Amino acid sequence: MNTKRVIVALDSDNLKNTLKIAKKIKSEVYAFKIGYEFFFNFGINGYNQLSKISPKIFLDLKLHDIPNTVKKGIFAIKKLKPILTTIHISGGDEMMKASVLKKGTTKVLGVSILTSLDKSQCMKYYNNKNISMLVKKMVKQAKNIGLDGIVCSPKEIKLVRKEVGENFIIVTPGIRPVNRNIFKDDQKRVLTPSKAIKYGADLVVIGRPITEASDPLQTIKEINKTL
Ligand code: C5P
């Protein structure tokens, strides 16, 4: 794996500014992650502009539909050649099987339980309030079916790594550069980049602490020094 471990999330509706930041920091990142906001605002044109600056893109669209629809969607995504993309594990075994890409540059990651769901929501929709147990079951299945890795919260890295062993990619958002969330935002259960890597994550996703910093390049350089 590349020595760079930081994926920078570019969640923005300002294309010009986003591309400017990407140009500035591209030498320090493992990849750039774009999701609903970027892709639904700027589409394939925006994707291609970003890809010219830095070809390593994590296209985080979290697909969830019937197997045939997801399969066709994954094939369309594959043409854009992102290095990573995502589906929901809860779409079921057949949907996951339909998403497995054996060849090519794109690796498919499974999303387990959204971190926005608490115990009572898990009870309501999964009939189980033990989130760790649910995550464990889901990632095991994702690995058995042949996905390339998963996305999980900082809280679950150790548990997931233990469950899936070494040859399986763990990507973790919810990362904040210092050991407390001085960046007053919506991430509640946070971890520093170095702790996340120490606990077993391969790659960490960091967005606003870098993109909204007064000096994004200096910020990511400082983060990289800790890894
Ligand atoms: O700006 P911030 O560092 O919070 O960005 C984190 C990125 O990771 C965002 O793109 C967000 O959608 C994504 N993400 C997350 N928490 C999850 C899953 C994905 O923050 N549980």
PDB file of C-alpha atoms and ligand atoms in Angstrom:
ATOM      1  CA  MET A   1       0.000   0.000   0.000  1.00  0.00           C
ATOM      2  CA  ASN A   2       1.007   3.582  -0.700  1.00  0.00           C
ATOM      3  CA  THR A   3       2.580   5.244   2.349  1.00  0.00           C
ATOM      4  CA  LYS A   4      -0.037   7.972   2.178  1.00  0.00           C
ATOM      5  CA  ARG A   5      -3.041   6.989   4.270  1.00  0.00           C
ATOM      6  CA  VAL A   6      -5.336  10.001   4.167  1.00  0.00           C
ATOM      7  CA  ILE A   7      -8.362  10.167   1.884  1.00  0.00           C
ATOM      8  CA  VAL A   8      -9.649  13.740   1.769  1.00  0.00           C
ATOM      9  CA  ALA A   9     -13.450  14.062   1.534  1.00  0.00           C
ATOM     10  CA  LEU A  10     -14.393  16.829  -0.879  1.00  0.00           C
ATOM     11  CA  ASP A  11     -17.993  17.480   0.169  1.00  0.00           C
ATOM     12  CA  SER A  12     -18.855  20.762  -1.504  1.00  0.00           C
ATOM     13  CA  ASP A  13     -21.166  22.498  -3.939  1.00  0.00           C
ATOM     14  CA  ASN A  14     -18.418  24.867  -5.061  1.00  0.00           C
ATOM     15  CA  LEU A  15     -16.518  23.173  -7.870  1.00  0.00           C
ATOM     16  CA  LYS A  16     -13.966  25.907  -8.454  1.00  0.00           C
ATOM     17  CA  ASN A  17     -12.936  26.074  -4.832  1.00  0.00           C
ATOM     18  CA  THR A  18     -12.872  22.281  -4.498  1.00  0.00           C
ATOM     19  CA  LEU A  19     -10.590  21.857  -7.505  1.00  0.00           C
ATOM     20  CA  LYS A  20      -8.338  24.590  -6.150  1.00  0.00           C
ATOM     21  CA  ILE A  21      -7.955  22.765  -2.834  1.00  0.00           C
ATOM     22  CA  ALA A  22      -7.392  19.456  -4.656  1.00  0.00           C
ATOM     23  CA  LYS A  23      -4.563  20.977  -6.703  1.00  0.00           C
ATOM     24  CA  LYS A  24      -2.956  22.388  -3.589  1.00  0.00           C
ATOM     25  CA  ILE A  25      -2.911  19.204  -1.531  1.00  0.00           C
ATOM     26  CA  LYS A  26      -2.843  16.372  -4.091  1.00  0.00           C
ATOM     27  CA  SER A  27       0.773  15.400  -3.391  1.00  0.00           C
ATOM     28  CA  GLU A  28      -0.083  14.683   0.260  1.00  0.00           C
ATOM     29  CA  VAL A  29      -3.231  12.556  -0.160  1.00  0.00           C
ATOM     30  CA  TYR A  30      -3.829   8.890  -0.844  1.00  0.00           C
ATOM     31  CA  ALA A  31      -7.038   9.747  -2.728  1.00  0.00           C
ATOM     32  CA  PHE A  32      -9.951  12.162  -2.850  1.00  0.00           C
ATOM     33  CA  LYS A  33     -13.429  11.037  -1.807  1.00  0.00           C
ATOM     34  CA  ILE A  34     -16.492  12.442  -3.498  1.00  0.00           C
ATOM     35  CA  GLY A  35     -20.042  11.527  -2.611  1.00  0.00           C
ATOM     36  CA  TYR A  36     -23.614  12.683  -3.137  1.00  0.00           C
ATOM     37  CA  GLU A  37     -22.980  16.411  -2.845  1.00  0.00           C
ATOM     38  CA  PHE A  38     -20.118  16.634  -5.342  1.00  0.00           C
ATOM     39  CA  PHE A  39     -21.386  13.993  -7.761  1.00  0.00           C
ATOM     40  CA  PHE A  40     -25.026  15.086  -7.862  1.00  0.00           C
ATOM     41  CA  ASN A  41     -24.001  18.719  -8.329  1.00  0.00           C
ATOM     42  CA  PHE A  42     -21.195  18.291 -10.851  1.00  0.00           C
ATOM     43  CA  GLY A  43     -21.694  14.798 -12.313  1.00  0.00           C
ATOM     44  CA  ILE A  44     -19.267  13.083 -14.614  1.00  0.00           C
ATOM     45  CA  ASN A  45     -17.927  16.402 -15.870  1.00  0.00           C
ATOM     46  CA  GLY A  46     -16.914  17.377 -12.320  1.00  0.00           C
ATOM     47  CA  TYR A  47     -15.547  13.883 -11.738  1.00  0.00           C
ATOM     48  CA  ASN A  48     -13.367  14.138 -14.846  1.00  0.00           C
ATOM     49  CA  GLN A  49     -12.071  17.561 -13.866  1.00  0.00           C
ATOM     50  CA  LEU A  50     -11.040  16.244 -10.469  1.00  0.00           C
ATOM     51  CA  SER A  51      -9.574  13.122 -12.018  1.00  0.00           C
ATOM     52  CA  LYS A  52      -7.290  15.240 -14.211  1.00  0.00           C
ATOM     53  CA  ILE A  53      -5.859  16.807 -11.054  1.00  0.00           C
ATOM     54  CA  SER A  54      -5.587  13.516  -9.194  1.00  0.00           C
ATOM     55  CA  PRO A  55      -6.711  10.222 -10.753  1.00  0.00           C
ATOM     56  CA  LYS A  56      -7.167   8.384  -7.459  1.00  0.00           C
ATOM     57  CA  ILE A  57     -10.819   8.901  -6.591  1.00  0.00           C
ATOM     58  CA  PHE A  58     -13.060   7.207  -4.033  1.00  0.00           C
ATOM     59  CA  LEU A  59     -16.564   7.490  -5.507  1.00  0.00           C
ATOM     60  CA  ASP A  60     -18.719   7.033  -2.420  1.00  0.00           C
ATOM     61  CA  LEU A  61     -22.264   6.488  -3.712  1.00  0.00           C
ATOM     62  CA  LYS A  62     -23.392   3.738  -1.286  1.00  0.00           C
ATOM     63  CA  LEU A  63     -25.492   1.745  -3.737  1.00  0.00           C
ATOM     64  CA  HIS A  64     -28.520  -0.149  -2.399  1.00  0.00           C
ATOM     65  CA  ASP A  65     -31.067  -1.713  -4.783  1.00  0.00           C
ATOM     66  CA  ILE A  66     -31.975  -5.063  -6.314  1.00  0.00           C
ATOM     67  CA  PRO A  67     -28.945  -7.095  -7.459  1.00  0.00           C
ATOM     68  CA  ASN A  68     -29.397  -6.503 -11.194  1.00  0.00           C
ATOM     69  CA  THR A  69     -29.731  -2.741 -10.776  1.00  0.00           C
ATOM     70  CA  VAL A  70     -26.664  -2.555  -8.542  1.00  0.00           C
ATOM     71  CA  LYS A  71     -24.674  -4.742 -10.919  1.00  0.00           C
ATOM     72  CA  LYS A  72     -25.427  -2.376 -13.821  1.00  0.00           C
ATOM     73  CA  GLY A  73     -24.655   0.620 -11.612  1.00  0.00           C
ATOM     74  CA  ILE A  74     -21.315  -0.844 -10.573  1.00  0.00           C
ATOM     75  CA  PHE A  75     -20.430  -1.505 -14.215  1.00  0.00           C
ATOM     76  CA  ALA A  76     -21.171   2.131 -15.034  1.00  0.00           C
ATOM     77  CA  ILE A  77     -19.071   3.307 -12.070  1.00  0.00           C
ATOM     78  CA  LYS A  78     -16.228   1.012 -13.154  1.00  0.00           C
ATOM     79  CA  LYS A  79     -15.952   2.893 -16.452  1.00  0.00           C
ATOM     80  CA  LEU A  80     -14.956   6.013 -14.506  1.00  0.00           C
ATOM     81  CA  LYS A  81     -12.115   4.009 -12.900  1.00  0.00           C
ATOM     82  CA  PRO A  82     -12.405   5.191  -9.296  1.00  0.00           C
ATOM     83  CA  ILE A  83     -10.038   3.272  -7.019  1.00  0.00           C
ATOM     84  CA  LEU A  84     -12.810   2.748  -4.438  1.00  0.00           C
ATOM     85  CA  THR A  85     -16.592   2.749  -4.412  1.00  0.00           C
ATOM     86  CA  THR A  86     -19.284   1.676  -1.931  1.00  0.00           C
ATOM     87  CA  ILE A  87     -22.438  -0.408  -1.559  1.00  0.00           C
ATOM     88  CA  HIS A  88     -24.632  -1.175   1.469  1.00  0.00           C
ATOM     89  CA  ILE A  89     -24.027  -4.617   2.971  1.00  0.00           C
ATOM     90  CA  SER A  90     -27.689  -4.615   4.079  1.00  0.00           C
ATOM     91  CA  GLY A  91     -28.663  -4.915   0.397  1.00  0.00           C
ATOM     92  CA  GLY A  92     -28.173  -8.647   0.988  1.00  0.00           C
ATOM     93  CA  ASP A  93     -26.018 -11.533  -0.241  1.00  0.00           C
ATOM     94  CA  GLU A  94     -27.191 -11.484  -3.851  1.00  0.00           C
ATOM     95  CA  MET A  95     -26.727  -7.735  -4.134  1.00  0.00           C
ATOM     96  CA  MET A  96     -23.191  -8.032  -2.764  1.00  0.00           C
ATOM     97  CA  LYS A  97     -22.396 -10.921  -5.132  1.00  0.00           C
ATOM     98  CA  ALA A  98     -23.621  -8.784  -8.017  1.00  0.00           C
ATOM     99  CA  SER A  99     -21.202  -6.014  -6.967  1.00  0.00           C
ATOM    100  CA  VAL A 100     -18.030  -8.064  -6.787  1.00  0.00           C
ATOM    101  CA  LEU A 101     -15.511  -6.879  -9.369  1.00  0.00           C
ATOM    102  CA  LYS A 102     -12.794  -9.405  -9.970  1.00  0.00           C
ATOM    103  CA  LYS A 103     -10.736  -7.364 -12.417  1.00  0.00           C
ATOM    104  CA  GLY A 104      -9.859  -3.716 -12.902  1.00  0.00           C
ATOM    105  CA  THR A 105      -8.857  -0.774 -10.771  1.00  0.00           C
ATOM    106  CA  THR A 106     -12.034  -0.326  -8.750  1.00  0.00           C
ATOM    107  CA  LYS A 107     -12.345  -1.910  -5.331  1.00  0.00           C
ATOM    108  CA  VAL A 108     -15.794  -2.278  -3.791  1.00  0.00           C
ATOM    109  CA  LEU A 109     -16.276  -1.550  -0.096  1.00  0.00           C
ATOM    110  CA  GLY A 110     -19.311  -2.482   2.013  1.00  0.00           C
ATOM    111  CA  VAL A 111     -20.982  -0.039   4.379  1.00  0.00           C
ATOM    112  CA  SER A 112     -22.298  -1.810   7.472  1.00  0.00           C
ATOM    113  CA  ILE A 113     -24.475   0.039  10.001  1.00  0.00           C
ATOM    114  CA  LEU A 114     -24.656   3.777   9.392  1.00  0.00           C
ATOM    115  CA  THR A 115     -23.141   5.560  12.364  1.00  0.00           C
ATOM    116  CA  SER A 116     -26.196   7.806  12.438  1.00  0.00           C
ATOM    117  CA  LEU A 117     -28.282   4.850  13.680  1.00  0.00           C
ATOM    118  CA  ASP A 118     -28.371   4.443  17.447  1.00  0.00           C
ATOM    119  CA  LYS A 119     -29.380   1.391  19.481  1.00  0.00           C
ATOM    120  CA  SER A 120     -33.087   2.129  19.334  1.00  0.00           C
ATOM    121  CA  GLN A 121     -33.012   2.621  15.556  1.00  0.00           C
ATOM    122  CA  CYS A 122     -31.060  -0.637  15.172  1.00  0.00           C
ATOM    123  CA  MET A 123     -33.668  -2.376  17.315  1.00  0.00           C
ATOM    124  CA  LYS A 124     -36.441  -0.910  15.200  1.00  0.00           C
ATOM    125  CA  TYR A 125     -34.967  -1.719  11.796  1.00  0.00           C
ATOM    126  CA  TYR A 126     -32.617  -4.689  12.429  1.00  0.00           C
ATOM    127  CA  ASN A 127     -34.392  -6.183  15.465  1.00  0.00           C
ATOM    128  CA  ASN A 128     -31.094  -6.098  17.386  1.00  0.00           C
ATOM    129  CA  LYS A 129     -29.756  -3.303  19.568  1.00  0.00           C
ATOM    130  CA  ASN A 130     -26.248  -4.733  19.774  1.00  0.00           C
ATOM    131  CA  ILE A 131     -24.553  -2.642  17.062  1.00  0.00           C
ATOM    132  CA  SER A 132     -21.161  -4.370  17.423  1.00  0.00           C
ATOM    133  CA  MET A 133     -22.758  -7.770  16.867  1.00  0.00           C
ATOM    134  CA  LEU A 134     -24.577  -6.507  13.796  1.00  0.00           C
ATOM    135  CA  VAL A 135     -21.417  -4.954  12.356  1.00  0.00           C
ATOM    136  CA  LYS A 136     -19.450  -8.140  13.045  1.00  0.00           C
ATOM    137  CA  LYS A 137     -22.009 -10.287  11.267  1.00  0.00           C
ATOM    138  CA  MET A 138     -22.189  -7.937   8.292  1.00  0.00           C
ATOM    139  CA  VAL A 139     -18.451  -7.544   7.694  1.00  0.00           C
ATOM    140  CA  LYS A 140     -17.916 -11.285   7.961  1.00  0.00           C
ATOM    141  CA  GLN A 141     -20.506 -11.831   5.270  1.00  0.00           C
ATOM    142  CA  ALA A 142     -19.032  -9.051   3.109  1.00  0.00           C
ATOM    143  CA  LYS A 143     -15.642 -10.717   3.233  1.00  0.00           C
ATOM    144  CA  ASN A 144     -17.005 -14.206   2.541  1.00  0.00           C
ATOM    145  CA  ILE A 145     -18.863 -12.951  -0.506  1.00  0.00           C
ATOM    146  CA  GLY A 146     -15.762 -11.308  -1.916  1.00  0.00           C
ATOM    147  CA  LEU A 147     -16.013  -7.563  -1.354  1.00  0.00           C
ATOM    148  CA  ASP A 148     -12.611  -5.864  -1.133  1.00  0.00           C
ATOM    149  CA  GLY A 149     -13.195  -4.155   2.198  1.00  0.00           C
ATOM    150  CA  ILE A 150     -15.532  -2.155   4.371  1.00  0.00           C
ATOM    151  CA  VAL A 151     -16.136   1.312   5.750  1.00  0.00           C
ATOM    152  CA  CYS A 152     -16.561   1.446   9.515  1.00  0.00           C
ATOM    153  CA  SER A 153     -16.642   3.926  12.360  1.00  0.00           C
ATOM    154  CA  PRO A 154     -13.526   4.490  14.500  1.00  0.00           C
ATOM    155  CA  LYS A 155     -15.267   2.679  17.326  1.00  0.00           C
ATOM    156  CA  GLU A 156     -15.404  -0.546  15.354  1.00  0.00           C
ATOM    157  CA  ILE A 157     -11.937  -0.752  13.773  1.00  0.00           C
ATOM    158  CA  LYS A 158     -10.445  -3.198  16.290  1.00  0.00           C
ATOM    159  CA  LEU A 159     -13.468  -5.465  16.246  1.00  0.00           C
ATOM    160  CA  VAL A 160     -13.664  -5.477  12.456  1.00  0.00           C
ATOM    161  CA  ARG A 161      -9.936  -6.099  11.972  1.00  0.00           C
ATOM    162  CA  LYS A 162     -10.149  -9.052  14.345  1.00  0.00           C
ATOM    163  CA  GLU A 163     -13.087 -10.453  12.421  1.00  0.00           C
ATOM    164  CA  VAL A 164     -11.759 -10.034   8.848  1.00  0.00           C
ATOM    165  CA  GLY A 165      -8.002 -10.604   9.267  1.00  0.00           C
ATOM    166  CA  GLU A 166      -5.325  -8.823   7.288  1.00  0.00           C
ATOM    167  CA  ASN A 167      -6.198  -8.912   3.592  1.00  0.00           C
ATOM    168  CA  PHE A 168      -9.289  -6.772   3.700  1.00  0.00           C
ATOM    169  CA  ILE A 169      -9.416  -2.976   3.385  1.00  0.00           C
ATOM    170  CA  ILE A 170     -10.724  -0.977   6.345  1.00  0.00           C
ATOM    171  CA  VAL A 171     -11.559   2.659   5.630  1.00  0.00           C
ATOM    172  CA  THR A 172     -12.584   4.891   8.534  1.00  0.00           C
ATOM    173  CA  PRO A 173     -14.275   8.286   8.604  1.00  0.00           C
ATOM    174  CA  GLY A 174     -14.972  10.177  11.836  1.00  0.00           C
ATOM    175  CA  ILE A 175     -11.321  11.195  12.097  1.00  0.00           C
ATOM    176  CA  ARG A 176     -10.161  14.388  13.778  1.00  0.00           C
ATOM    177  CA  PRO A 177      -6.500  15.467  13.887  1.00  0.00           C
ATOM    178  CA  VAL A 178      -6.253  15.967  17.629  1.00  0.00           C
ATOM    179  CA  ASN A 179      -7.435  13.848  20.467  1.00  0.00           C
ATOM    180  CA  ARG A 180     -10.592  15.836  20.975  1.00  0.00           C
ATOM    181  CA  ASN A 181     -13.018  17.392  18.589  1.00  0.00           C
ATOM    182  CA  ILE A 182     -11.875  21.014  18.598  1.00  0.00           C
ATOM    183  CA  PHE A 183     -13.505  21.285  15.215  1.00  0.00           C
ATOM    184  CA  LYS A 184     -17.052  21.849  16.509  1.00  0.00           C
ATOM    185  CA  ASP A 185     -19.090  19.761  14.108  1.00  0.00           C
ATOM    186  CA  ASP A 186     -21.379  16.792  13.784  1.00  0.00           C
ATOM    187  CA  GLN A 187     -18.837  13.989  14.236  1.00  0.00           C
ATOM    188  CA  LYS A 188     -19.419  12.565  17.690  1.00  0.00           C
ATOM    189  CA  ARG A 189     -17.289   9.461  18.083  1.00  0.00           C
ATOM    190  CA  VAL A 190     -13.947  10.592  16.752  1.00  0.00           C
ATOM    191  CA  LEU A 191     -10.400   9.250  16.743  1.00  0.00           C
ATOM    192  CA  THR A 192      -7.051  10.710  15.709  1.00  0.00           C
ATOM    193  CA  PRO A 193      -5.562   9.485  12.399  1.00  0.00           C
ATOM    194  CA  SER A 194      -2.632   7.756  14.091  1.00  0.00           C
ATOM    195  CA  LYS A 195      -4.877   5.894  16.566  1.00  0.00           C
ATOM    196  CA  ALA A 196      -7.170   4.761  13.737  1.00  0.00           C
ATOM    197  CA  ILE A 197      -4.184   3.331  11.850  1.00  0.00           C
ATOM    198  CA  LYS A 198      -2.809   1.769  15.026  1.00  0.00           C
ATOM    199  CA  TYR A 199      -6.141   0.045  15.697  1.00  0.00           C
ATOM    200  CA  GLY A 200      -6.088  -1.506  12.222  1.00  0.00           C
ATOM    201  CA  ALA A 201      -7.516   0.920   9.651  1.00  0.00           C
ATOM    202  CA  ASP A 202      -5.736   0.991   6.279  1.00  0.00           C
ATOM    203  CA  LEU A 203      -7.034   4.397   5.246  1.00  0.00           C
ATOM    204  CA  VAL A 204      -8.639   7.311   7.078  1.00  0.00           C
ATOM    205  CA  VAL A 205     -11.184   9.731   5.617  1.00  0.00           C
ATOM    206  CA  ILE A 206     -10.850  13.348   6.699  1.00  0.00           C
ATOM    207  CA  GLY A 207     -12.923  16.145   5.220  1.00  0.00           C
ATOM    208  CA  ARG A 208     -13.633  19.516   6.796  1.00  0.00           C
ATOM    209  CA  PRO A 209     -10.649  19.680   9.186  1.00  0.00           C
ATOM    210  CA  ILE A 210      -8.523  19.813   6.024  1.00  0.00           C
ATOM    211  CA  THR A 211     -10.770  21.449   3.427  1.00  0.00           C
ATOM    212  CA  GLU A 212     -11.921  24.192   5.799  1.00  0.00           C
ATOM    213  CA  ALA A 213      -8.519  24.819   7.380  1.00  0.00           C
ATOM    214  CA  SER A 214      -6.922  28.202   6.741  1.00  0.00           C
ATOM    215  CA  ASP A 215      -3.950  26.289   5.284  1.00  0.00           C
ATOM    216  CA  PRO A 216      -5.125  22.876   3.984  1.00  0.00           C
ATOM    217  CA  LEU A 217      -1.662  21.875   2.731  1.00  0.00           C
ATOM    218  CA  GLN A 218       0.041  22.569   6.041  1.00  0.00           C
ATOM    219  CA  THR A 219      -2.779  20.767   7.877  1.00  0.00           C
ATOM    220  CA  ILE A 220      -2.486  17.556   5.878  1.00  0.00           C
ATOM    221  CA  LYS A 221       1.322  17.681   6.062  1.00  0.00           C
ATOM    222  CA  GLU A 222       1.061  17.833   9.836  1.00  0.00           C
ATOM    223  CA  ILE A 223      -1.378  14.924   9.870  1.00  0.00           C
ATOM    224  CA  ASN A 224       0.886  12.857   7.610  1.00  0.00           C
ATOM    225  CA  LYS A 225       3.803  13.412   9.980  1.00  0.00           C
ATOM    226  CA  THR A 226       1.835  11.642  12.714  1.00  0.00           C
ATOM    227  CA  LEU A 227       1.286   8.513  10.614  1.00  0.00           C
TER     228      LEU A 227
HETATM  229  O1  C5P B   1     -15.770  16.444   7.067  1.00  0.00           O
HETATM  230  P1  C5P B   1     -15.642  15.088   7.690  1.00  0.00           P
HETATM  231  O2  C5P B   1     -14.230  14.753   8.097  1.00  0.00           O
HETATM  232  O3  C5P B   1     -16.626  14.866   8.799  1.00  0.00           O
HETATM  233  O4  C5P B   1     -16.012  14.105   6.492  1.00  0.00           O
HETATM  234  C1  C5P B   1     -16.170  12.755   6.662  1.00  0.00           C
HETATM  235  C2  C5P B   1     -16.635  12.111   5.391  1.00  0.00           C
HETATM  236  O5  C5P B   1     -16.909  10.749   5.622  1.00  0.00           O
HETATM  237  C3  C5P B   1     -17.922  12.680   4.816  1.00  0.00           C
HETATM  238  O6  C5P B   1     -17.841  12.581   3.399  1.00  0.00           O
HETATM  239  C4  C5P B   1     -19.008  11.786   5.343  1.00  0.00           C
HETATM  240  O7  C5P B   1     -20.106  11.679   4.489  1.00  0.00           O
HETATM  241  C5  C5P B   1     -18.285  10.450   5.426  1.00  0.00           C
HETATM  242  N1  C5P B   1     -18.804   9.550   6.454  1.00  0.00           N
HETATM  243  C6  C5P B   1     -18.872   9.865   7.796  1.00  0.00           C
HETATM  244  N2  C5P B   1     -19.338   8.991   8.720  1.00  0.00           N
HETATM  245  C7  C5P B   1     -19.742   7.821   8.338  1.00  0.00           C
HETATM  246  C8  C5P B   1     -19.669   7.443   6.998  1.00  0.00           C
HETATM  247  C9  C5P B   1     -19.182   8.356   6.072  1.00  0.00           C
HETATM  248  O8  C5P B   1     -18.508  10.961   8.184  1.00  0.00           O
HETATM  249  N3  C5P B   1     -20.165   6.979   9.233  1.00  0.00           N
END
